[in-house]
Amino acid sequence: MSYTKSTSKRNKIALVDCNSFYVSCERLFNPRIQKKAVVVLSNNDGCVISRSTEAKILGIKMGEPYFKVKDLVKKNKVEVFSSNYALYGDISRRVMRVLRTFSPKVEIYSIDEAFIDLSFIDEKGAEEYGKEIRSRVLKWTGIPTSVGIATTKTLSKVANHIAKKEKAGVVYLNKDIDERLKKFAIEDVWGVGRQLSKFYYKNNIKNAYDLKNVSNYWVKKGTNVLGAKTAMELRGVPCIDLQIDQEKRKNCCVSRSFGRKVTEIEELEESVTTHCLNAAEKIRADDQLAKTITVFVRTSPFDKSKKYYSNSKTIDLPIATNNSLELIKNATKALSEIYVKGHRYQKAGVILTGLKDEKESQENLLTPLMDNKSKSLMKAIDYTNSKYGRYAISIAHAGLSKGWKMRREHSSKIDTASFDSLPIINI
Ligand SMILES: [Mg+2]
């Protein structure tokens, strides 16, 4: 398809949002649950964090604790999944890659949402282009999306919201804007949190249209610069730029709650080692090195029968590294300093900070950098794990028992880092 170039310089921003993203990811690999009510639960199977349309109709609310809906789930044979973030992350990257084929300017806003600059598209072509985005993402990744297009980010959020509500697929907000804004509740406006909407209601601002028409002076005085920007954006004046440069992360934290309470240092070592491996793999993928490593442990703050214990230890590494073995060595040392026998630990984690680019880092003449041998070993580990499944190669210390692993009773166990689990899509 070809599109005429926009002659007017009118801004056009599309917000592409995946529909019930986590549920859609689970459905990719499970044809049996296509039309069924499905929910995905948060870490440790705590709360409902994604619902299929069928589950929404049953009255299952977003964020509701799982135990509260258990009866409803049982009665209606709702399919329940523990969250599988490795899977969702991989599918998200695929979706974003497809979106980049539509515009060089893409801001990844969250795991399932992205803003795309479509200012180069003609007025008349905008809706058609939105439809093309939807169908290509669906065809190439299997994920259904909704697309909202408007002149500002805030308005494209409104358009997307309407597209979802009306199941329209694509909404291009270029006419009857005021009528739409009058029906748009103030608390649903992007950037208006719970606190701010309370303040607006008190001042008789109940919908997006009301906010659009307040004076800049008033809104700036009553809220802050961001509040004023939101009001401007509702008027169609772009104030919030697309953040396109993908900044590299400044730190990398990997932590998990244990499925059950852990008391022995050996078990904590296993978990800290696994977290180190994950964190090291992440920063290696970004060609980064870490200058400091922090290990933390804590018991449950809700366990009233025991005294709460929480501690952390930071080690400045003599030389920045992304070598798993080096990091594990230091993490284990840090752990031994904060471990106190007798506690029932609930969580352990590793944080890598002072991250910097591998290429930019100055070689220290006194200490050799990671030697080539271990560098190629790390590369081999990353490659093998990406090809044959996460943890195909690990370090002996990471242990095989994993008795502490997170509770994920309903996990689909799909890992797209594993070749055998890749979905086959017929085009
Ligand atoms: Mg979504």
Coordinates of C-alpha atoms and ligand atoms in Angstrom, one line a residue:
M1 CA 0.0 0.0 0.0
S2 CA 1.3 3.5 -0.7
Y3 CA 0.4 6.6 1.2
T4 CA 0.5 10.2 0.0
K5 CA 2.9 12.3 2.1
S6 CA 1.3 14.7 4.4
T7 CA 1.4 18.3 3.1
S8 CA 0.1 19.9 6.2
K9 CA 2.5 19.8 9.1
R10 CA -0.2 18.6 11.4
N11 CA 1.1 16.3 14.1
K12 CA -0.2 12.7 14.1
I13 CA 0.5 10.4 16.9
A14 CA -0.8 6.8 17.1
L15 CA -1.0 4.9 20.3
V16 CA -0.9 1.2 19.7
D17 CA -2.0 -0.9 22.7
C18 CA -2.2 -4.7 22.8
N19 CA -5.6 -6.1 23.8
S20 CA -5.5 -8.1 27.1
F21 CA -1.8 -8.5 26.4
Y22 CA -0.8 -11.3 28.8
V23 CA -4.0 -13.3 28.0
S24 CA -3.3 -12.8 24.3
C25 CA 0.3 -14.2 24.8
E26 CA -1.0 -17.3 26.5
R27 CA -3.6 -17.8 23.8
L28 CA -0.9 -17.8 21.1
F29 CA 0.2 -21.2 22.2
N30 CA -3.1 -22.6 23.3
P31 CA -5.8 -22.8 20.7
R32 CA -8.1 -24.4 23.3
I33 CA -8.6 -21.2 25.2
Q34 CA -9.3 -18.9 22.3
K35 CA -12.9 -18.1 23.1
K36 CA -12.8 -19.0 26.8
A37 CA -12.7 -16.8 29.8
V38 CA -9.0 -16.4 30.7
V39 CA -7.1 -14.6 33.5
V40 CA -3.4 -14.1 34.2
L41 CA -2.2 -13.7 37.8
S42 CA 0.6 -11.5 39.2
N43 CA 3.7 -12.8 40.9
N44 CA 3.1 -15.6 43.4
D45 CA -0.4 -15.9 42.0
G46 CA -1.6 -12.9 44.0
C47 CA -4.0 -10.7 41.9
V48 CA -5.7 -10.7 38.5
I49 CA -3.6 -8.6 36.1
S50 CA -5.0 -9.5 32.7
R51 CA -8.4 -10.6 31.7
S52 CA -10.0 -11.8 28.4
T53 CA -13.2 -10.1 27.3
E54 CA -15.1 -13.2 28.5
A55 CA -13.6 -12.9 32.0
K56 CA -14.5 -9.2 32.1
I57 CA -18.1 -10.0 31.3
L58 CA -18.1 -12.5 34.2
G59 CA -17.4 -9.5 36.5
I60 CA -13.8 -10.3 37.3
K61 CA -12.2 -7.0 38.1
M62 CA -8.7 -5.8 37.3
G63 CA -6.3 -6.2 40.3
E64 CA -8.6 -8.3 42.3
P65 CA -6.9 -10.8 44.7
Y66 CA -7.2 -14.3 43.3
F67 CA -8.7 -15.8 46.4
K68 CA -11.7 -13.4 46.1
V69 CA -12.6 -14.7 42.6
K70 CA -11.7 -18.3 43.1
D71 CA -15.4 -19.4 43.4
L72 CA -16.3 -17.4 40.3
V73 CA -13.4 -19.0 38.5
K74 CA -14.4 -22.5 39.5
K75 CA -18.1 -22.1 38.7
N76 CA -17.4 -20.7 35.2
K77 CA -14.4 -22.8 34.4
V78 CA -12.2 -19.8 33.9
E79 CA -8.7 -20.7 32.6
V80 CA -6.1 -19.4 35.1
F81 CA -2.4 -18.7 34.3
S82 CA 0.5 -17.6 36.4
S83 CA 2.4 -14.8 34.8
N84 CA 5.2 -15.8 32.5
Y85 CA 7.2 -12.6 32.0
A86 CA 9.9 -14.2 30.0
L87 CA 7.2 -15.1 27.4
Y88 CA 5.5 -11.7 27.5
G89 CA 8.8 -9.9 27.2
D90 CA 9.8 -11.8 24.1
I91 CA 6.4 -11.4 22.4
S92 CA 6.5 -7.6 23.3
R93 CA 9.9 -7.3 21.5
R94 CA 8.3 -8.9 18.4
V95 CA 5.4 -6.6 18.4
M96 CA 7.6 -3.5 18.8
R97 CA 9.8 -4.7 15.9
V98 CA 6.7 -4.9 13.7
L99 CA 5.7 -1.3 14.8
R100 CA 9.2 -0.1 13.7
T101 CA 8.4 -1.1 10.1
F102 CA 5.7 1.7 10.1
S103 CA 7.7 4.7 11.3
P104 CA 11.3 5.4 12.4
K105 CA 9.9 7.3 15.4
V106 CA 8.5 4.8 17.9
E107 CA 8.4 5.3 21.7
I108 CA 8.0 2.0 23.6
Y109 CA 5.8 3.2 26.5
S110 CA 5.2 -0.1 28.3
I111 CA 5.4 -3.8 27.7
D112 CA 2.2 -3.6 25.5
E113 CA 2.0 0.0 24.4
A114 CA 3.8 2.3 22.0
F115 CA 3.5 5.8 20.6
I116 CA 4.3 6.1 16.9
D117 CA 4.8 9.3 15.0
L118 CA 2.7 9.3 11.9
S119 CA 3.0 12.9 11.0
F120 CA 4.2 12.0 7.5
I121 CA 0.8 10.5 6.7
D122 CA -1.9 12.4 4.9
E123 CA -5.1 13.3 6.7
K124 CA -7.2 10.9 4.6
G125 CA -4.7 8.1 4.9
A126 CA -4.4 8.1 8.7
E127 CA -7.2 5.7 9.5
E128 CA -6.3 3.3 6.7
Y129 CA -2.7 3.3 8.0
G130 CA -3.9 2.5 11.5
K131 CA -5.8 -0.5 10.1
E132 CA -2.7 -1.7 8.3
I133 CA -0.7 -1.5 11.6
R134 CA -3.3 -3.7 13.3
S135 CA -3.5 -6.3 10.6
R136 CA 0.3 -6.5 10.2
V137 CA 0.9 -6.9 14.0
L138 CA -1.8 -9.6 14.1
K139 CA -0.5 -11.4 11.1
W140 CA 3.2 -11.3 12.1
T141 CA 2.8 -11.9 15.9
G142 CA -0.7 -13.1 16.5
I143 CA -1.4 -10.3 19.0
P144 CA -4.6 -8.2 18.6
T145 CA -4.2 -4.5 19.2
S146 CA -6.2 -1.3 19.3
V147 CA -5.0 1.9 17.6
G148 CA -5.9 5.5 18.6
I149 CA -4.6 8.3 16.4
A150 CA -4.7 12.1 17.2
T151 CA -2.6 15.2 17.2
T152 CA -1.1 14.8 20.6
K153 CA -0.1 11.9 22.9
T154 CA -2.8 12.7 25.4
L155 CA -5.5 12.8 22.7
S156 CA -4.1 9.6 21.1
K157 CA -4.6 7.9 24.5
V158 CA -8.2 9.2 24.5
A159 CA -8.7 7.8 21.0
N160 CA -7.2 4.4 22.0
H161 CA -9.5 4.3 25.0
I162 CA -12.5 4.9 22.7
A163 CA -11.3 2.3 20.2
K164 CA -11.1 -0.3 23.0
K165 CA -14.5 0.6 24.5
E166 CA -16.3 0.6 21.2
K167 CA -14.3 -2.4 19.8
A168 CA -13.6 -0.2 16.8
G169 CA -10.0 -1.4 16.2
V170 CA -8.9 2.0 15.0
V171 CA -10.1 5.5 16.1
Y172 CA -8.8 8.6 14.4
L173 CA -9.8 11.5 16.5
N174 CA -10.2 14.3 13.9
K175 CA -13.8 15.3 14.2
D176 CA -16.4 15.7 16.9
I177 CA -13.5 15.9 19.4
D178 CA -15.4 18.0 21.9
E179 CA -18.4 15.7 21.9
R180 CA -16.0 12.8 22.6
L181 CA -14.1 14.7 25.4
K182 CA -17.4 15.5 27.1
K183 CA -18.1 11.8 27.6
F184 CA -14.5 11.1 28.7
A185 CA -14.2 10.9 32.5
I186 CA -11.5 13.1 34.0
E187 CA -9.9 10.1 35.9
D188 CA -9.4 8.3 32.6
V189 CA -7.3 11.1 31.1
W190 CA -3.6 10.2 30.7
G191 CA -1.5 11.6 33.5
V192 CA -4.5 12.4 35.8
G193 CA -4.0 10.2 38.8
R194 CA -6.4 9.4 41.7
Q195 CA -5.3 12.4 43.7
L196 CA -5.5 14.9 40.9
S197 CA -8.9 13.7 39.8
K198 CA -10.2 14.3 43.3
F199 CA -9.0 17.8 43.1
Y200 CA -10.5 18.3 39.7
Y201 CA -13.9 17.0 40.8
K202 CA -13.9 19.4 43.7
N203 CA -13.4 22.2 41.2
N204 CA -16.2 20.9 39.0
I205 CA -13.9 19.5 36.3
K206 CA -15.5 16.2 35.6
N207 CA -14.5 15.3 32.1
A208 CA -11.7 15.9 29.5
Y209 CA -13.7 18.7 27.9
D210 CA -13.9 20.6 31.2
L211 CA -10.1 20.3 31.6
K212 CA -9.6 21.4 28.1
N213 CA -11.4 24.7 28.8
V214 CA -9.9 25.8 32.1
S215 CA -7.3 28.6 32.0
N216 CA -3.6 27.7 31.9
Y217 CA -3.0 30.0 34.8
W218 CA -5.6 28.2 37.0
V219 CA -4.4 24.7 36.2
K220 CA -0.7 25.6 36.7
K221 CA -1.5 27.2 40.0
G222 CA -3.7 24.4 41.2
T223 CA -1.6 21.5 40.0
N224 CA 1.8 21.6 38.3
V225 CA 3.5 22.0 35.0
L226 CA 2.4 18.5 34.0
G227 CA -1.2 19.3 34.7
A228 CA -1.0 22.4 32.4
K229 CA 0.6 20.2 29.7
T230 CA -2.2 17.8 29.9
A231 CA -4.8 20.6 29.4
M232 CA -2.8 22.0 26.4
E233 CA -2.5 18.5 24.8
L234 CA -6.3 18.1 25.1
R235 CA -6.5 21.3 23.1
G236 CA -4.4 19.7 20.4
V237 CA -1.2 21.5 21.2
P238 CA 1.7 19.0 21.4
C239 CA 3.6 19.5 24.7
I240 CA 4.9 16.0 25.5
D241 CA 7.5 14.8 23.1
L242 CA 8.0 11.3 22.0
Q243 CA 10.9 9.7 23.8
I244 CA 12.6 7.8 21.0
D245 CA 16.2 7.4 22.1
Q246 CA 16.3 4.2 23.9
E247 CA 18.3 5.1 26.9
K248 CA 20.4 2.3 28.3
R249 CA 19.5 1.2 31.8
K250 CA 21.4 2.8 34.7
N251 CA 20.9 -0.2 37.0
C252 CA 19.7 -3.7 36.8
C253 CA 17.8 -5.4 39.6
V254 CA 16.7 -9.0 39.7
S255 CA 14.8 -10.3 42.7
R256 CA 12.1 -12.7 43.5
S257 CA 10.0 -13.7 46.4
F258 CA 10.4 -17.2 47.5
G259 CA 7.5 -19.6 47.0
R260 CA 8.1 -20.7 50.6
K261 CA 10.2 -19.4 53.5
V262 CA 13.9 -20.1 53.1
T263 CA 16.2 -20.5 56.1
E264 CA 19.5 -22.0 55.0
I265 CA 22.3 -20.1 53.4
E266 CA 22.8 -22.7 50.7
E267 CA 19.4 -22.0 49.4
L268 CA 19.9 -18.3 49.5
E269 CA 23.1 -18.8 47.6
E270 CA 21.3 -20.7 44.9
S271 CA 18.8 -18.0 44.4
V272 CA 21.4 -15.1 44.5
T273 CA 23.5 -17.0 42.0
T274 CA 20.6 -17.4 39.6
H275 CA 19.7 -13.7 40.0
C276 CA 23.4 -12.9 39.2
L277 CA 23.2 -15.0 36.1
N278 CA 20.1 -13.3 34.9
A279 CA 21.4 -9.8 35.6
A280 CA 24.7 -10.5 34.0
E281 CA 23.0 -11.8 30.9
K282 CA 20.8 -8.7 30.7
I283 CA 23.7 -6.2 30.9
R284 CA 25.8 -8.3 28.5
A285 CA 23.0 -8.1 26.0
D286 CA 23.3 -4.3 26.2
D287 CA 27.1 -4.3 26.1
Q288 CA 27.3 -2.9 29.6
L289 CA 29.6 -3.4 32.6
A290 CA 28.7 -3.0 36.3
K291 CA 30.8 -1.2 38.8
T292 CA 28.9 -2.2 42.0
I293 CA 26.9 -5.1 43.1
T294 CA 24.3 -5.1 45.9
V295 CA 22.8 -8.1 47.5
F296 CA 19.7 -7.8 49.7
V297 CA 17.7 -10.2 51.7
R298 CA 14.6 -9.8 53.8
T299 CA 12.0 -11.7 55.8
S300 CA 8.3 -11.1 55.4
P301 CA 7.1 -7.7 56.9
F302 CA 3.7 -9.4 57.5
D303 CA 4.9 -12.3 59.6
K304 CA 4.0 -10.9 63.0
S305 CA 5.3 -14.0 64.8
K306 CA 8.9 -13.3 63.9
K307 CA 11.1 -10.2 64.1
Y308 CA 11.5 -8.5 60.8
Y309 CA 15.0 -8.7 59.3
S310 CA 16.2 -6.9 56.2
N311 CA 19.8 -6.2 55.2
S312 CA 21.9 -5.4 52.2
K313 CA 25.6 -5.3 51.3
T314 CA 27.2 -3.4 48.5
I315 CA 30.5 -4.3 47.0
D316 CA 32.5 -1.9 44.8
L317 CA 34.1 -4.1 42.2
P318 CA 37.8 -3.4 41.6
I319 CA 37.0 -3.3 37.9
A320 CA 33.7 -3.0 36.1
T321 CA 32.6 -6.3 34.8
N322 CA 29.7 -8.3 33.2
N323 CA 31.4 -11.7 33.9
S324 CA 28.9 -14.0 35.6
L325 CA 31.6 -15.8 37.6
E326 CA 33.1 -12.6 38.9
L327 CA 29.7 -11.2 39.9
I328 CA 28.6 -14.5 41.6
K329 CA 31.8 -14.6 43.6
N330 CA 31.2 -11.1 44.9
A331 CA 27.5 -11.7 45.5
T332 CA 28.1 -14.8 47.5
K333 CA 30.7 -12.9 49.6
A334 CA 28.2 -10.1 50.2
L335 CA 25.5 -12.6 51.1
S336 CA 27.7 -14.3 53.7
E337 CA 28.1 -11.0 55.5
I338 CA 24.3 -10.2 55.8
Y339 CA 23.0 -13.7 56.3
V340 CA 21.9 -14.3 59.9
K341 CA 20.8 -17.8 60.9
G342 CA 17.4 -18.3 62.3
H343 CA 15.4 -16.1 60.0
R344 CA 12.7 -17.2 57.6
Y345 CA 13.7 -15.3 54.4
Q346 CA 11.0 -14.3 52.0
K347 CA 13.0 -12.4 49.4
A348 CA 16.5 -12.1 48.0
G349 CA 17.8 -10.0 45.2
V350 CA 20.8 -8.6 43.3
I351 CA 21.2 -5.1 42.0
L352 CA 23.9 -4.1 39.5
T353 CA 24.7 -0.4 39.5
G354 CA 27.1 2.1 38.0
L355 CA 26.4 0.6 34.6
K356 CA 28.5 1.9 31.8
D357 CA 29.1 1.1 28.1
E358 CA 31.6 -1.7 27.6
K359 CA 33.2 0.2 24.7
E360 CA 33.6 3.4 26.6
S361 CA 35.1 1.9 29.7
Q362 CA 38.8 2.7 30.1
E363 CA 41.1 -0.2 30.4
N364 CA 42.7 -0.5 33.7
L365 CA 46.4 -1.1 33.2
L366 CA 46.9 -2.8 36.5
T367 CA 44.1 -5.3 36.4
P368 CA 43.5 -7.1 33.2
L369 CA 39.9 -6.8 31.8
M370 CA 37.9 -9.9 31.5
D371 CA 40.2 -12.1 29.6
N372 CA 39.3 -13.3 26.1
K373 CA 38.8 -16.8 27.3
S374 CA 36.0 -16.0 29.8
K375 CA 34.6 -13.4 27.4
S376 CA 34.0 -16.1 24.8
L377 CA 32.7 -18.4 27.5
M378 CA 30.0 -15.8 28.4
K379 CA 29.2 -15.4 24.8
A380 CA 28.8 -19.1 24.4
I381 CA 26.5 -19.3 27.4
D382 CA 24.3 -16.5 26.2
Y383 CA 24.1 -17.9 22.7
T384 CA 23.3 -21.5 23.9
N385 CA 20.6 -20.2 26.3
S386 CA 18.9 -18.1 23.6
K387 CA 18.9 -21.0 21.3
Y388 CA 18.1 -24.0 23.5
G389 CA 16.1 -22.5 26.3
R390 CA 16.8 -20.4 29.3
Y391 CA 19.1 -22.1 31.8
A392 CA 20.2 -24.7 29.3
I393 CA 23.7 -23.8 30.5
S394 CA 24.1 -22.5 34.0
I395 CA 26.7 -22.3 36.7
A396 CA 26.8 -25.3 39.0
H397 CA 26.1 -23.1 42.0
A398 CA 22.7 -22.2 40.7
G399 CA 21.6 -25.6 41.8
L400 CA 19.1 -27.9 40.3
S401 CA 16.6 -28.3 43.1
K402 CA 15.2 -24.8 43.0
G403 CA 13.1 -25.5 46.0
W404 CA 12.8 -21.8 46.6
K405 CA 11.4 -20.9 43.2
M406 CA 8.4 -18.6 42.9
R407 CA 5.0 -20.1 43.2
R408 CA 3.7 -20.4 39.7
E409 CA 1.1 -23.2 40.0
H410 CA -0.7 -22.3 36.7
S411 CA 2.3 -21.5 34.5
S412 CA 2.0 -22.3 30.9
K413 CA 5.7 -23.1 31.0
I414 CA 6.2 -21.7 27.6
D415 CA 9.6 -20.1 27.0
T416 CA 10.1 -18.4 23.6
A417 CA 13.8 -18.5 24.2
S418 CA 13.4 -22.2 23.5
F419 CA 13.2 -23.2 19.8
D420 CA 10.7 -25.9 20.4
S421 CA 8.1 -23.6 21.9
L422 CA 8.1 -21.0 19.0
P423 CA 4.7 -20.5 17.6
I424 CA 4.1 -21.4 14.0
I425 CA 2.0 -18.8 12.2
N426 CA 0.6 -19.6 8.8
I427 CA 0.6 -16.6 6.6
Ligands
MG1 MG -3.0 -3.3 26.8

